[in-house]
Every structure is written in C-alpha cells, then in structure tokens.
Amino acid sequence: MNKLSLTILMVGALALAACNNPQRGFGAGGAGAGGAGGLGGAGGITSGALGDPNDPNSVAYFNQRIGDTVRFAVDQSVLTPEAQATLTAQAQWLNSHPAATAIIEGHADEQGTRDYNLALGARRASAVQQYLIAQGVAGARLKTVSYGKERPLAVCSEESCFAQNRRSVTVIGAGAGV
Amino acid sequence: MLNRVFVAGLLLFAALVPPGSAQAQDRPRIVFDNPVIEPLPYALPTFVDEGGAADVAQAITDVIRADLTGTGLLKDIPTGAYISQVTSFDAPVAFADWKAINAQVLISGAVAVGGDGRINVKFRLHDVFAGEAYNDGFQFGGGQGDWRRIAHKIADAVYHEITGEGPYFDSRVVFVSESGPKDARQKQLAIMDYDGANVQYLTDASAIVLAPRFSAAGDRILYTSFDSGFPRIKLMDLATLQARAIADLQGNMTFAPRFSPDGDTVVFSLENDGNTDLYAMSLSSGQTTQLTNAPSIETAPSFSPDGSQIAFESDRSGNQQIYIMPVSGGEPVRVSSGEGRYSTPVWSPRGDLVAFTKQNGGRFHIGVMRTDGSEERLLTASYLDEGPTWAPNGRVIMFTRESPGAAGSAQLYSVDISGRALRQVPTVGAASDPAWSPLLP
C-alpha cells in the first residue's frame, strides 16, 4: 500500500471515530483510540469497538451516559460538586472494568499564554487522576496529558465556548470495555 | 543548510563609521530612542546592472527598500519623483537633483554577475546635503542563491550607519506554521528569513509542535512535540534536520525549553503530579537539576544574555507574574508589579530589558520593562498577543497575534521597542510562536 492511500485510510478511520463519539471533537482524539498525537502518532495503532451506549459495559456508555468530560472554572483546577459526581461514576465504571486503562486529557480555554495553559491543563488532568485514585482506581491504570489550549472543543471566542473548553476528558483505552 | 555569504568587506560595520571621522556627528542620523521621530527621507535608485544582472539588481534594490522603510525610521522617496538616475556606479553624483527632492541620504549600488554565476554587489552611501559619499563604498559577493542575504547585509550596513544600532535584517525566524480548523489545528515547524521569504518546513504535520527556540549560535533549535502522544522537549540540528527527545524524565510532561547562552544547558518546565517546576539539563553531561520547588506553576524560563540569571513566570502570588532568580536556583525576586497577569518573559540580547506578555481586562499586550520591573511600556494591544522574541539587535520584537472566533487564526507581527512600526510579517498561511535567530555570519 502506498503512503497516500494509507493516509487516506487513517483519516477515514479517525473521521469515523469522531462521528461515533459526539461528546468529543475531532482533535480531542489525539491521545485516544486513533493513536497518540494525531495522524501517524508513534503510540502504535490499537482498535476497539465503542459499542452501544445502552450497554453499560461499553466505552460509548462511559463516554455518553456517565460522561467522559468534566468542566472547570476560569483558571481553576478545583473539582466542582458536579464534576465530582461525574468522576465518582467514572470511578465506579473503572472499578468494575479492571482491565480498562485511561488517559486523562487536561485542556484550557484560549484566554491564556501557551506555556501556562499547558501547565494548567496538567493541573486539571492531575486533579481528575487524584480523585479517581481516591475512589479506588489504581494509579497505574491512569495516565495524564495536557493539551493546553491546543485542542478546543468549541471554537467561538465567548464564554459559552470557553466554558466547554476548560475541561478534562477521560479517554478509555482502545480494546478495554465491552 | 545555509549558504555562507562571502563577505568582501568583512570589517564592514566597524569600517563604515571611522571612529575619528570629523563628519560623523554631522551625518543624517536617526536616534532610535527619541520619543518622536520624523522618518529620514532617502533615495534608492535601482542598482546599476553591470552585465547580465538587471533582474537581480532590481530584486536586491527592492529588498533593501523594504528592509529600510519597514523600520519606520526611514522613508523612501517614490522613484517617480527622482529627477536624475544613477547610471554608472563611479560617475559623479548629481547632488543638486537629490537635494531638490529632499533626499537626506542617497544609496547607490551596482550588481555584476560573473561567468561562474556568482554575483558581486557594490554600494555606497551619500550624504546629499554635504554633497559627498560617506566613504569609498563596500562590496559583497555570493552565489546566485545569496542575493537576498546580500541585500539584507547592505540594508543592515545602512541601518547601522544611520541609527547607530546593531544590524538585524540578515537573520531568520523559526516558527510554527498552522493549518486546518481551530479544533484540529495542524502544526509544523518552519524556518524563514526575518521578512517571510525562503520558507522551509522542518517537520511534517503529524504531531502538534510548539514554541521552537534557537541556540545562541543559531545551529540548533529546541521545541515541544506531541509525537509521543505527550508533550516532550526535542532538540533539532538545523544542518541535518535530525531531532531527538531530550530530558525524558520518568515519563513526565516537559515543555517551554530554552538554551543557555553557551548552548550547553537547557532550562525547561517539567510537570509531576500536576505541578510544574523549572529544571536545567546539561546537554554534555546529561545531568538534570531542579531549579524551583513550589506548588505553583513555574514556566517560560529565559536566560540573561550573560548566563547568570533566569527570568520566568510563576503564579505563586495567585496569578502569573515575572520573577528573576540566579541561574543555580535560589530565591526569586518578583519584578512585575502592575495590574493584570505577566507571562513569557524574554531577556533582551542587550541585557537591558525583558519583553513579556501582559493580560489585563480581557486584552493581551506585548510590553517591555527594565530587569528591575521599572519603566514598563506596553507596545501592543489586541484580543490575543503573546510570546515575544527579540531581533538580534534588541530593538525589534516579533510575536503571535491571534484573531478571535471560529475563523480566528494566528499571524506573526513585529513592533519596535518604542511601539513604532507595528506590522504583520508575511507568511504563507497562519503562523505562531516565532523565535528570532542570531544575526547570520
């Protein structure tokens, strides 16, 4: 297979993944099922079905019914009561699916400098990781990564979008679940 | 990668200003620090074609004009107003004709292309009202591909002569070239001349790359790449374009790298359990030292040009502020004191100022302050300005300006440290995170 057709195939696969997962934007999949860092990332390609969101064992159920995303206040990494409720449910799912691993992405809105937002996203991802660990999930199952302001979910430059972008996303590893 | 320009008049800058010259203080001159400047009018007739060089002579003249007029310190008189032309490099100059159009300075030159394809460019600067040349003139030679660099070197010589400031036109900028929608931006490293010409891509767009930084010798760059899936510092050799990961410590995120002036130490941010501190790594020994140890965010470190101190940002006070500490670590001193957040401090190559990003009241600014925090001066204001980088002469700053909204995109801008000559740097597409090289040899 030549390089071009491989690229087209991979783009197709990623686009499909994005369609199947309305909770997350195309770019947010960077550390997710499509392999690390976008197209052709070095993490190696793994695959796994997202499954039916009505099936409590599926990744789709985790993403959509429990919610893979929690939001943060401006320049904060403190977990709100709402975020804690979501994360408690995430921890229960992870505890009942002990083979599953997750990468926790931390994100910031665009109202900050690049370096600082990387550090702020790391604070958010870590806050989520620590909460899940406190709920009994083994730390070895949870990695964190910060995208800073590089991968917004919503693209307007108003608070309605900023609020969606100040987030963490718990991305269940491909092949887990179901 | 870079072609060396053969410099015929190697001691050019020293030679252009004879220290004992009786006329030196009477020459047309622009003093950079004057608060109000009337741009100095100059004439630049197309360099004379001395054989097979008509196109390149015109192109070189155009680049010199763009460099000089782009500073905002000099103003070219439209060629349509010229009364006479320069048709021979060594013929007597009709000073009365240049005086009549109020040209303070006349730049004349000639270009020849040799049988081997090498180009040779002569130029001379004239003080029109004194009715004499500054000196005997100088020449540069180089390969055909060097014509832009030769033009920049001539413009640098003229700029230096008229302002007394160091040269900076013959330099390059490494930056992040951006494409794609805002929620899936593709980023690749690229390098170009300071004026946007000669773009070359250094990486593909397969992984997010951020904030490249030059070594003081201009031969290597540091940057942050997500190609492992996580942000990691990489080091690229510009001669080979080979890059390797450095400071890969316990799988932690590393970012915001910058070289020490001697090129051996890399100072950077490392994240551990959500907390970001500053570290230094020796490239020769591989030894890593932790420089800060605080629960706050410490990032965006930048060395003083003498290598003795590091400026950085920290939110230890509750929001981002600028601090300076000794290079070995130790108690930092806060230097920013105004309202709002201060970040991305970058020490001037002259050592006198720190450039920074300021965020206040929903606006972003690029500014400069003295290294003790005094004499803060904001140079720009927009929805999002960030990440200043210094021209090699410490008089001009380039930065990222991003426009808001779904269709928003990043562009490179430059401004001088008096806030003059704000302009967009032409790039093919969207661009961010510029880093200015040292002056080319």
Coordinates of C-alpha atoms in Angstrom, one line a residue:
Chain A
M1 CA 0.0 0.0 0.0
N2 CA 1.4 3.4 -0.9
K3 CA 1.7 6.1 1.7
L4 CA -1.1 8.3 0.3
S5 CA -3.7 5.6 0.4
L6 CA -2.6 4.7 3.9
T7 CA -3.1 8.3 4.9
I8 CA -6.5 8.5 3.4
L9 CA -7.5 5.3 5.2
M10 CA -6.3 6.7 8.5
V11 CA -8.1 10.0 8.0
G12 CA -11.2 8.0 7.3
A13 CA -10.8 5.9 10.4
L14 CA -10.4 9.0 12.6
A15 CA -13.3 10.8 11.0
L16 CA -15.4 7.7 11.7
A17 CA -14.3 7.6 15.3
A18 CA -15.2 11.2 15.6
C19 CA -18.7 10.6 14.2
N20 CA -19.3 7.7 16.6
N21 CA -18.3 9.9 19.5
P22 CA -20.4 13.1 19.6
Q23 CA -19.0 14.0 23.0
R24 CA -15.6 14.9 21.7
G25 CA -14.3 16.9 18.8
F26 CA -12.1 15.5 16.1
G27 CA -8.9 16.8 17.6
A28 CA -9.6 15.7 21.1
G29 CA -8.9 12.2 20.0
G30 CA -5.2 12.9 19.9
A31 CA -4.4 10.6 22.8
G32 CA -7.3 8.3 22.3
A33 CA -8.2 5.3 20.2
G34 CA -6.7 6.7 17.0
G35 CA -3.2 6.6 18.4
A36 CA -1.2 9.3 20.1
G37 CA -0.7 12.8 18.8
G38 CA -3.0 12.8 15.7
L39 CA -2.3 11.1 12.4
G40 CA 0.6 8.7 12.3
G41 CA 1.4 9.2 16.0
A42 CA 4.1 7.0 17.4
G43 CA 1.9 5.2 20.0
G44 CA 1.1 2.3 17.8
I45 CA -2.4 1.7 16.4
T46 CA -4.9 -0.2 18.5
S47 CA -8.5 -0.6 17.9
G48 CA -11.7 -1.4 19.8
A49 CA -15.4 -1.1 19.4
L50 CA -17.1 1.8 21.1
G51 CA -20.2 -0.3 21.5
D52 CA -23.8 0.6 22.2
P53 CA -24.3 3.4 24.6
N54 CA -27.2 1.4 26.1
D55 CA -24.7 -1.3 27.1
P56 CA -23.3 -0.3 30.5
N57 CA -20.1 -2.3 29.6
S58 CA -19.4 -0.2 26.5
V59 CA -17.0 2.6 26.1
A60 CA -19.8 4.5 24.4
Y61 CA -21.8 4.2 27.7
F62 CA -18.8 5.6 29.6
N63 CA -18.4 8.5 27.2
Q64 CA -22.0 9.4 26.8
R65 CA -24.1 8.2 29.7
I66 CA -21.6 8.6 32.6
G67 CA -19.8 11.4 30.7
D68 CA -16.1 11.4 29.9
T69 CA -15.8 15.2 30.4
V70 CA -15.8 17.5 33.4
R71 CA -15.6 21.3 33.3
F72 CA -13.6 23.8 35.4
A73 CA -13.9 27.4 36.4
V74 CA -11.6 30.1 34.9
D75 CA -8.0 29.4 35.8
Q76 CA -9.1 26.7 38.3
S77 CA -8.4 23.0 38.7
V78 CA -10.7 22.6 41.7
L79 CA -13.4 19.9 41.1
T80 CA -16.9 21.2 41.4
P81 CA -19.6 19.1 43.1
E82 CA -21.0 18.3 39.6
A83 CA -17.5 17.2 38.4
Q84 CA -17.1 15.1 41.5
A85 CA -20.4 13.3 40.8
T86 CA -19.4 12.5 37.2
L87 CA -15.9 11.3 38.4
T88 CA -17.5 9.1 41.1
A89 CA -19.5 7.4 38.4
Q90 CA -16.3 7.2 36.2
A91 CA -14.5 5.5 39.1
Q92 CA -17.3 3.0 39.6
W93 CA -17.2 2.1 36.0
L94 CA -13.4 1.8 36.0
N95 CA -13.6 -0.3 39.2
S96 CA -16.0 -2.7 37.6
H97 CA -13.8 -2.9 34.5
P98 CA -10.4 -3.6 35.9
A99 CA -8.8 -4.3 32.5
A100 CA -9.6 -0.8 31.3
T101 CA -6.9 1.9 31.2
A102 CA -7.5 5.6 30.6
I103 CA -5.7 8.7 29.5
I104 CA -6.9 11.8 31.2
E105 CA -6.6 14.9 29.0
G106 CA -6.5 18.3 30.6
H107 CA -7.5 21.3 28.5
A108 CA -7.6 25.1 28.9
D109 CA -9.5 27.8 27.1
E110 CA -7.7 30.2 24.7
Q111 CA -7.5 33.1 27.2
G112 CA -4.0 32.4 28.4
T113 CA -0.5 32.0 27.2
R114 CA 0.6 28.7 25.7
D115 CA 3.0 27.5 28.3
Y116 CA 0.8 28.5 31.2
N117 CA -2.2 26.7 29.7
L118 CA -0.1 23.5 29.3
A119 CA 0.7 23.6 33.0
L120 CA -3.0 24.5 33.8
G121 CA -4.2 21.6 31.7
A122 CA -1.8 19.3 33.6
R123 CA -3.2 20.6 36.9
R124 CA -6.7 19.7 35.8
A125 CA -5.8 16.2 34.5
S126 CA -4.0 15.5 37.7
A127 CA -6.9 16.7 39.8
V128 CA -9.1 14.2 38.0
Q129 CA -6.5 11.4 38.3
Q130 CA -6.1 12.0 42.1
Y131 CA -9.9 11.9 42.5
L132 CA -10.2 8.6 40.6
I133 CA -7.3 7.1 42.6
A134 CA -9.1 8.2 45.9
Q135 CA -12.1 6.4 44.6
G136 CA -10.1 3.2 44.4
V137 CA -8.8 3.2 40.8
A138 CA -5.2 2.0 40.6
G139 CA -2.9 4.9 39.6
A140 CA -1.0 2.7 37.1
R141 CA -4.2 2.5 35.0
L142 CA -4.4 6.3 34.6
K143 CA -2.1 8.4 32.5
T144 CA -2.4 12.2 32.2
V145 CA -1.7 14.5 29.3
S146 CA -2.2 18.2 28.9
Y147 CA -3.1 19.8 25.6
G148 CA -3.2 23.3 27.0
K149 CA -5.2 25.5 24.6
E150 CA -4.2 23.4 21.5
R151 CA -7.4 21.4 21.2
P152 CA -10.5 23.4 21.9
L153 CA -13.9 21.6 21.7
A154 CA -15.9 24.7 20.9
V155 CA -14.4 27.3 18.6
C156 CA -16.2 30.6 19.3
S157 CA -14.4 33.3 21.4
E158 CA -17.1 33.8 24.0
E159 CA -17.6 32.4 27.5
S160 CA -20.1 29.8 26.2
C161 CA -17.3 28.2 24.3
F162 CA -14.6 28.9 26.8
A163 CA -16.6 27.1 29.5
Q164 CA -16.8 24.0 27.3
N165 CA -13.0 24.1 26.6
R166 CA -11.9 24.3 30.3
R167 CA -12.2 20.6 30.7
S168 CA -10.8 17.2 31.3
V169 CA -11.7 14.2 29.2
T170 CA -11.2 10.7 30.4
V171 CA -10.3 8.6 27.3
I172 CA -10.8 4.9 27.9
G173 CA -8.0 2.9 26.2
A174 CA -8.9 1.1 23.0
G175 CA -9.6 -2.6 23.5
A176 CA -10.9 -2.1 27.0
G177 CA -14.5 -2.2 28.0
V178 CA -17.3 -4.2 26.2
Chain B
M1 CA 21.8 24.2 5.2
L2 CA 22.5 27.9 4.9
N3 CA 24.8 29.1 2.3
R4 CA 27.5 31.3 3.6
V5 CA 27.7 34.7 2.0
F6 CA 31.2 35.6 1.2
V7 CA 31.7 39.0 2.7
A8 CA 34.3 41.0 0.8
G9 CA 34.3 43.9 3.3
L10 CA 34.4 41.8 6.4
L11 CA 35.0 44.6 8.8
L12 CA 32.1 46.4 7.3
F13 CA 30.4 47.8 10.3
A14 CA 33.5 48.9 12.0
A15 CA 34.8 50.4 8.8
L16 CA 31.6 52.3 7.9
V17 CA 32.0 54.5 11.0
P18 CA 35.6 55.7 11.2
P19 CA 35.9 56.5 14.9
G20 CA 37.9 59.7 14.3
S21 CA 35.8 60.9 11.5
A22 CA 35.3 64.6 11.7
Q23 CA 32.0 64.5 9.9
A24 CA 30.4 61.5 11.8
Q25 CA 28.3 63.6 14.1
D26 CA 27.0 65.8 11.3
R27 CA 25.7 63.0 9.1
P28 CA 22.0 62.4 8.7
R29 CA 21.1 60.4 11.7
I30 CA 18.0 58.9 13.4
V31 CA 18.2 58.5 17.1
F32 CA 16.2 55.4 18.0
D33 CA 15.3 56.5 21.5
N34 CA 13.9 59.9 20.6
P35 CA 10.2 59.8 21.5
V36 CA 9.1 61.4 18.3
I37 CA 10.8 60.6 15.1
E38 CA 10.3 62.1 11.7
P39 CA 11.4 59.3 9.3
L40 CA 14.5 60.2 7.4
P41 CA 13.9 60.5 3.7
Y42 CA 16.2 58.6 1.4
A43 CA 16.6 57.8 -2.3
L44 CA 17.4 54.4 -3.6
P45 CA 17.7 54.3 -7.3
T46 CA 17.7 50.8 -8.8
F47 CA 21.2 49.4 -8.6
V48 CA 23.2 49.6 -11.8
D49 CA 23.3 46.5 -14.0
E50 CA 27.0 45.9 -14.8
G51 CA 26.3 43.0 -17.0
G52 CA 23.6 40.3 -17.1
A53 CA 22.2 41.4 -13.7
A54 CA 19.2 43.6 -14.5
D55 CA 16.7 41.3 -12.7
V56 CA 18.7 40.6 -9.7
A57 CA 19.8 44.3 -9.4
Q58 CA 16.1 45.3 -9.3
A59 CA 15.3 42.5 -6.8
I60 CA 18.2 43.4 -4.5
T61 CA 17.1 47.1 -4.6
D62 CA 13.5 46.2 -3.7
V63 CA 14.6 44.1 -0.7
I64 CA 16.9 46.9 0.6
R65 CA 14.0 49.3 0.3
A66 CA 11.6 47.0 2.1
D67 CA 14.1 46.5 5.0
L68 CA 14.8 50.2 5.5
T69 CA 11.3 51.6 5.1
G70 CA 9.9 48.7 7.2
T71 CA 11.7 50.1 10.2
G72 CA 9.5 53.2 10.3
L73 CA 12.7 55.1 10.9
L74 CA 13.4 55.9 7.2
K75 CA 11.1 56.9 4.4
D76 CA 11.8 56.1 0.8
I77 CA 11.1 58.9 -1.7
P78 CA 9.0 57.5 -4.5
T79 CA 11.1 56.7 -7.5
G80 CA 8.7 58.6 -9.8
A81 CA 9.9 61.8 -8.0
Y82 CA 13.6 61.2 -8.9
I83 CA 15.0 64.0 -11.2
S84 CA 18.1 62.1 -12.2
Q85 CA 19.1 58.5 -12.3
V86 CA 22.3 56.8 -11.3
T87 CA 23.5 55.0 -14.5
S88 CA 27.1 54.4 -13.5
F89 CA 28.4 53.5 -10.0
D90 CA 31.5 55.6 -10.2
A91 CA 30.1 58.6 -12.1
P92 CA 29.9 61.9 -10.2
V93 CA 26.6 62.1 -8.3
A94 CA 24.2 65.0 -9.2
F95 CA 23.7 66.0 -5.6
A96 CA 21.6 69.1 -6.6
D97 CA 19.0 66.8 -8.1
W98 CA 18.7 64.6 -5.0
K99 CA 18.7 67.7 -2.7
A100 CA 15.8 69.1 -4.8
I101 CA 13.6 66.2 -3.8
N102 CA 14.8 66.5 -0.2
A103 CA 16.6 63.2 0.0
Q104 CA 18.9 63.3 3.1
V105 CA 20.6 60.1 2.0
L106 CA 21.3 58.5 -1.3
I107 CA 22.1 54.8 -1.6
S108 CA 23.8 53.9 -4.9
G109 CA 24.9 50.5 -6.0
A110 CA 25.8 48.2 -8.8
V111 CA 25.4 44.5 -9.5
A112 CA 27.5 42.3 -11.7
V113 CA 27.1 38.6 -12.5
G114 CA 30.3 36.7 -13.2
G115 CA 30.8 34.0 -15.7
D116 CA 30.6 31.4 -12.9
G117 CA 27.2 32.8 -11.9
R118 CA 28.5 34.5 -8.8
I119 CA 27.1 37.9 -8.1
N120 CA 29.0 40.9 -6.9
V121 CA 27.3 43.9 -5.4
K122 CA 28.9 47.3 -4.7
F123 CA 27.2 50.0 -2.8
R124 CA 27.9 53.5 -1.4
L125 CA 26.0 55.8 1.0
H126 CA 25.9 59.5 0.2
D127 CA 25.2 62.5 2.5
V128 CA 23.2 64.5 0.0
F129 CA 23.3 67.9 1.7
A130 CA 27.0 67.6 2.4
G131 CA 27.4 66.6 -1.2
E132 CA 29.8 63.7 -0.5
A133 CA 29.9 60.0 -0.1
Y134 CA 30.2 58.6 3.5
N135 CA 33.2 56.5 2.4
D136 CA 34.7 54.7 -0.5
G137 CA 31.9 52.1 -0.6
F138 CA 31.8 48.3 0.0
Q139 CA 31.1 45.2 -1.8
F140 CA 29.6 41.8 -1.1
G141 CA 29.9 38.7 -3.2
G142 CA 28.0 35.4 -3.1
G143 CA 26.3 32.6 -5.1
Q144 CA 23.2 33.3 -7.0
G145 CA 21.0 32.0 -4.2
D146 CA 22.6 34.5 -1.8
W147 CA 21.1 37.7 -3.4
R148 CA 18.6 38.2 -0.6
R149 CA 21.1 37.8 2.1
I150 CA 23.4 40.3 0.3
A151 CA 20.5 42.8 0.1
H152 CA 19.8 42.3 3.8
K153 CA 23.5 42.9 4.6
I154 CA 23.6 46.1 2.6
A155 CA 20.4 47.3 4.4
D156 CA 21.9 46.3 7.7
A157 CA 25.0 48.4 6.9
V158 CA 22.9 51.4 6.0
Y159 CA 20.6 51.0 9.1
H160 CA 23.7 50.7 11.3
E161 CA 25.2 53.8 9.8
I162 CA 22.1 55.9 10.1
T163 CA 20.8 54.8 13.5
G164 CA 24.0 53.6 15.3
E165 CA 22.0 50.5 16.2
G166 CA 23.2 46.9 15.6
P167 CA 22.1 45.1 12.4
Y168 CA 19.2 42.6 12.3
F169 CA 17.9 42.2 8.7
D170 CA 20.2 39.3 7.8
S171 CA 18.5 36.9 10.2
R172 CA 16.0 34.1 10.2
V173 CA 12.9 33.1 12.2
V174 CA 11.8 29.7 13.2
F175 CA 8.1 29.4 13.8
V176 CA 5.0 27.1 13.8
S177 CA 3.1 27.0 10.6
E178 CA -0.6 26.4 11.2
S179 CA -3.4 25.0 9.1
G180 CA -6.7 23.3 9.5
P181 CA -9.8 24.2 11.6
K182 CA -9.5 25.7 15.1
D183 CA -10.4 22.5 16.9
A184 CA -8.0 20.3 14.9
R185 CA -5.2 22.7 14.1
Q186 CA -2.2 21.1 12.3
K187 CA 1.2 22.5 13.3
Q188 CA 4.6 22.1 11.8
L189 CA 7.9 23.8 12.4
A190 CA 9.2 26.1 9.7
I191 CA 12.0 28.5 9.2
M192 CA 12.2 31.6 7.0
D193 CA 14.1 34.8 6.5
Y194 CA 13.1 37.6 9.0
D195 CA 10.9 39.2 6.3
G196 CA 9.0 36.0 5.5
A197 CA 11.0 34.9 2.4
N198 CA 12.6 31.5 1.8
V199 CA 10.2 29.3 3.9
Q200 CA 11.4 25.8 4.6
Y201 CA 9.4 23.2 6.6
L202 CA 11.4 21.3 9.3
T203 CA 8.7 18.8 10.5
D204 CA 5.6 17.3 9.0
A205 CA 2.2 18.0 10.5
S206 CA 1.8 14.6 12.1
A207 CA 2.1 15.8 15.7
I208 CA 1.5 19.1 17.5
V209 CA 4.7 21.1 17.8
L210 CA 5.1 24.3 19.9
A211 CA 7.4 27.1 20.6
P212 CA 10.7 26.5 18.9
R213 CA 13.8 28.3 20.3
F214 CA 17.2 29.0 18.7
S215 CA 20.6 28.3 20.3
A216 CA 22.7 31.4 20.5
A217 CA 24.9 30.0 17.7
G218 CA 21.7 29.5 15.5
D219 CA 22.7 25.9 14.7
R220 CA 20.1 24.1 16.8
I221 CA 16.5 24.5 17.9
L222 CA 14.6 23.3 21.0
Y223 CA 10.9 22.8 20.7
T224 CA 8.0 20.8 22.3
S225 CA 6.4 18.0 20.3
F226 CA 3.4 15.7 21.0
D227 CA 4.8 13.0 18.7
S228 CA 5.0 10.5 21.6
G229 CA 1.4 11.4 22.5
F230 CA 2.6 13.6 25.3
P231 CA 4.4 16.9 25.3
R232 CA 8.2 16.4 25.3
I233 CA 11.2 18.6 24.5
K234 CA 13.1 17.8 21.4
L235 CA 16.4 19.1 20.0
M236 CA 16.9 19.6 16.3
D237 CA 20.2 20.1 14.5
L238 CA 19.4 22.5 11.7
A239 CA 22.2 21.2 9.5
T240 CA 20.8 17.7 9.3
L241 CA 17.1 18.3 10.5
Q242 CA 17.7 15.4 12.8
A243 CA 15.7 15.7 16.0
R244 CA 15.9 13.7 19.3
A245 CA 14.0 13.8 22.5
I246 CA 15.9 15.1 25.5
A247 CA 15.1 15.3 29.2
D248 CA 12.7 12.4 29.0
L249 CA 12.4 12.1 32.8
Q250 CA 10.1 9.4 34.4
G251 CA 7.5 9.9 31.7
N252 CA 6.7 13.4 32.8
M253 CA 5.5 16.2 30.5
T254 CA 8.3 18.6 29.6
F255 CA 7.9 21.9 27.8
A256 CA 8.9 25.5 27.5
P257 CA 12.6 24.8 26.8
R258 CA 15.3 27.4 26.2
F259 CA 19.0 27.3 25.7
S260 CA 21.6 28.9 27.9
P261 CA 23.8 31.5 26.1
D262 CA 26.7 28.9 25.9
G263 CA 24.4 26.4 24.3
D264 CA 25.1 23.6 26.8
T265 CA 22.3 24.0 29.3
V266 CA 18.6 23.6 28.6
V267 CA 16.2 25.1 31.1
F268 CA 12.6 23.9 30.9
S269 CA 9.4 23.1 32.7
L270 CA 8.7 19.6 34.0
E271 CA 5.3 18.5 35.2
N272 CA 4.9 16.0 38.0
D273 CA 1.6 15.0 39.5
G274 CA 0.0 18.2 38.1
N275 CA 2.7 20.5 39.5
T276 CA 5.1 22.3 37.1
D277 CA 8.6 23.4 38.2
L278 CA 11.7 24.6 36.4
Y279 CA 14.7 22.3 35.7
A280 CA 18.0 22.6 34.0
M281 CA 19.8 19.9 32.0
S282 CA 23.3 19.9 30.8
L283 CA 23.5 18.5 27.2
S284 CA 27.1 17.4 27.6
S285 CA 26.7 15.5 30.9
G286 CA 23.0 14.7 30.8
Q287 CA 22.8 15.9 34.4
T288 CA 19.5 17.4 35.5
T289 CA 19.0 19.9 38.3
Q290 CA 15.7 21.0 39.8
L291 CA 15.7 24.9 40.0
T292 CA 12.4 25.6 41.7
N293 CA 10.3 23.6 44.1
A294 CA 6.9 25.2 44.7
P295 CA 3.3 24.0 44.4
S296 CA 2.7 26.8 41.9
I297 CA 3.2 26.8 38.1
E298 CA 6.8 27.8 37.2
T299 CA 7.3 28.1 33.4
A300 CA 8.6 30.2 30.5
P301 CA 12.2 30.4 31.7
S302 CA 14.7 32.7 29.8
F303 CA 18.4 33.2 30.5
S304 CA 20.0 36.6 30.8
P305 CA 22.5 37.1 28.0
D306 CA 25.4 36.7 30.4
G307 CA 24.0 33.4 31.5
S308 CA 24.0 34.4 35.2
Q309 CA 20.2 34.7 35.8
I310 CA 16.9 33.3 34.7
A311 CA 13.6 35.2 34.2
F312 CA 10.5 33.1 34.4
E313 CA 6.8 33.3 35.2
S314 CA 5.1 31.9 38.3
D315 CA 1.6 32.0 39.7
R316 CA 2.9 31.6 43.3
S317 CA 1.3 35.0 44.2
G318 CA -2.1 33.9 43.0
N319 CA -1.7 34.9 39.3
Q320 CA 1.0 34.9 36.7
Q321 CA 3.9 37.3 37.5
I322 CA 7.5 37.6 36.3
Y323 CA 10.4 36.6 38.6
I324 CA 14.2 36.6 38.2
M325 CA 16.5 34.1 40.1
P326 CA 20.2 33.2 40.0
V327 CA 21.0 30.5 37.3
S328 CA 21.7 27.9 40.0
G329 CA 18.2 28.4 41.5
G330 CA 17.7 30.2 44.8
E331 CA 15.3 32.9 46.0
P332 CA 13.5 34.5 43.1
V333 CA 12.7 38.2 43.1
R334 CA 9.4 39.4 41.7
V335 CA 9.9 42.1 39.1
S336 CA 6.4 42.7 37.6
S337 CA 4.1 44.8 39.7
G338 CA 1.3 46.3 37.6
E339 CA -2.3 45.3 37.3
G340 CA -3.1 42.0 35.5
R341 CA -1.1 38.9 34.6
Y342 CA 2.5 38.9 33.3
S343 CA 4.0 36.0 31.5
T344 CA 6.5 34.7 28.9
P345 CA 9.5 37.0 30.0
V346 CA 12.3 37.0 27.4
W347 CA 15.5 38.7 28.2
S348 CA 16.8 41.2 25.5
P349 CA 20.0 40.2 23.8
R350 CA 21.4 43.6 25.0
G351 CA 20.5 42.6 28.6
D352 CA 18.7 45.9 29.4
L353 CA 15.1 44.9 29.0
V354 CA 12.7 42.0 29.5
A355 CA 9.9 41.6 26.9
F356 CA 6.7 40.0 28.2
T357 CA 3.0 39.2 27.6
K358 CA 0.5 41.0 29.7
Q359 CA -3.1 40.0 30.1
N360 CA -5.5 42.6 31.7
G361 CA -9.1 43.5 31.3
G362 CA -9.7 40.9 28.6
R363 CA -6.9 42.2 26.4
F364 CA -3.4 41.0 25.7
H365 CA -0.3 43.2 25.3
I366 CA 3.3 42.8 24.4
G367 CA 5.5 45.0 26.5
V368 CA 9.0 45.7 27.8
M369 CA 10.3 46.6 31.2
R370 CA 13.7 47.1 32.8
T371 CA 15.0 44.0 34.5
D372 CA 14.1 45.5 37.9
G373 CA 10.5 45.9 36.7
S374 CA 10.6 49.6 36.2
E375 CA 9.7 51.7 33.1
E376 CA 7.1 49.2 31.9
R377 CA 5.9 50.1 28.4
L378 CA 3.1 48.3 26.6
L379 CA 3.8 48.2 22.8
T380 CA 0.6 46.4 21.5
A381 CA -3.0 45.6 22.4
S382 CA -5.3 43.1 20.8
Y383 CA -7.6 40.1 21.5
L384 CA -4.6 37.8 21.9
D385 CA -0.9 38.9 21.6
E386 CA 1.7 36.6 23.1
G387 CA 5.2 35.2 23.0
P388 CA 7.6 38.0 22.2
T389 CA 11.0 37.2 20.6
W390 CA 13.9 39.7 20.2
A391 CA 15.6 40.7 17.0
P392 CA 19.4 40.2 17.3
N393 CA 19.9 44.0 17.9
G394 CA 17.4 44.1 20.8
R395 CA 15.4 46.9 19.2
V396 CA 12.6 45.0 17.5
I397 CA 10.2 42.3 18.8
M398 CA 8.2 39.7 16.9
F399 CA 5.2 38.0 18.4
T400 CA 2.0 36.0 17.8
R401 CA -1.3 37.8 17.3
E402 CA -4.4 35.6 17.1
S403 CA -7.8 36.8 16.0
P404 CA -10.9 35.7 17.8
G405 CA -13.8 33.5 16.8
A406 CA -14.3 30.2 14.9
A407 CA -12.5 31.6 11.9
G408 CA -9.7 33.1 14.0
S409 CA -6.2 32.5 13.1
A410 CA -2.7 33.3 14.3
Q411 CA -0.3 35.6 12.4
L412 CA 3.2 36.9 13.1
Y413 CA 3.7 40.6 13.9
S414 CA 6.6 42.8 14.6
V415 CA 6.9 46.1 16.5
D416 CA 9.9 48.1 17.7
I417 CA 10.5 48.7 21.4
S418 CA 9.2 52.2 21.1
G419 CA 5.9 50.8 19.8
R420 CA 6.5 52.0 16.3
A421 CA 6.3 50.2 13.0
L422 CA 3.7 47.6 14.1
R423 CA 3.2 45.3 11.1
Q424 CA 2.3 41.8 10.0
V425 CA 5.1 39.6 8.9
P426 CA 4.0 37.9 5.6
T427 CA 3.7 34.1 5.9
V428 CA 2.0 31.7 3.5
G429 CA -0.7 30.6 6.0
A430 CA -1.4 31.0 9.7
A431 CA 1.7 31.2 11.9
S432 CA 2.6 31.3 15.6
D433 CA 5.4 31.1 18.1
P434 CA 8.2 32.9 16.3
A435 CA 11.8 32.7 17.5
W436 CA 14.3 35.1 16.0
S437 CA 17.8 33.7 15.2
P438 CA 21.0 35.5 16.0
L439 CA 22.5 37.6 13.2
L440 CA 23.8 35.3 10.4
P441 CA 27.5 35.2 9.8

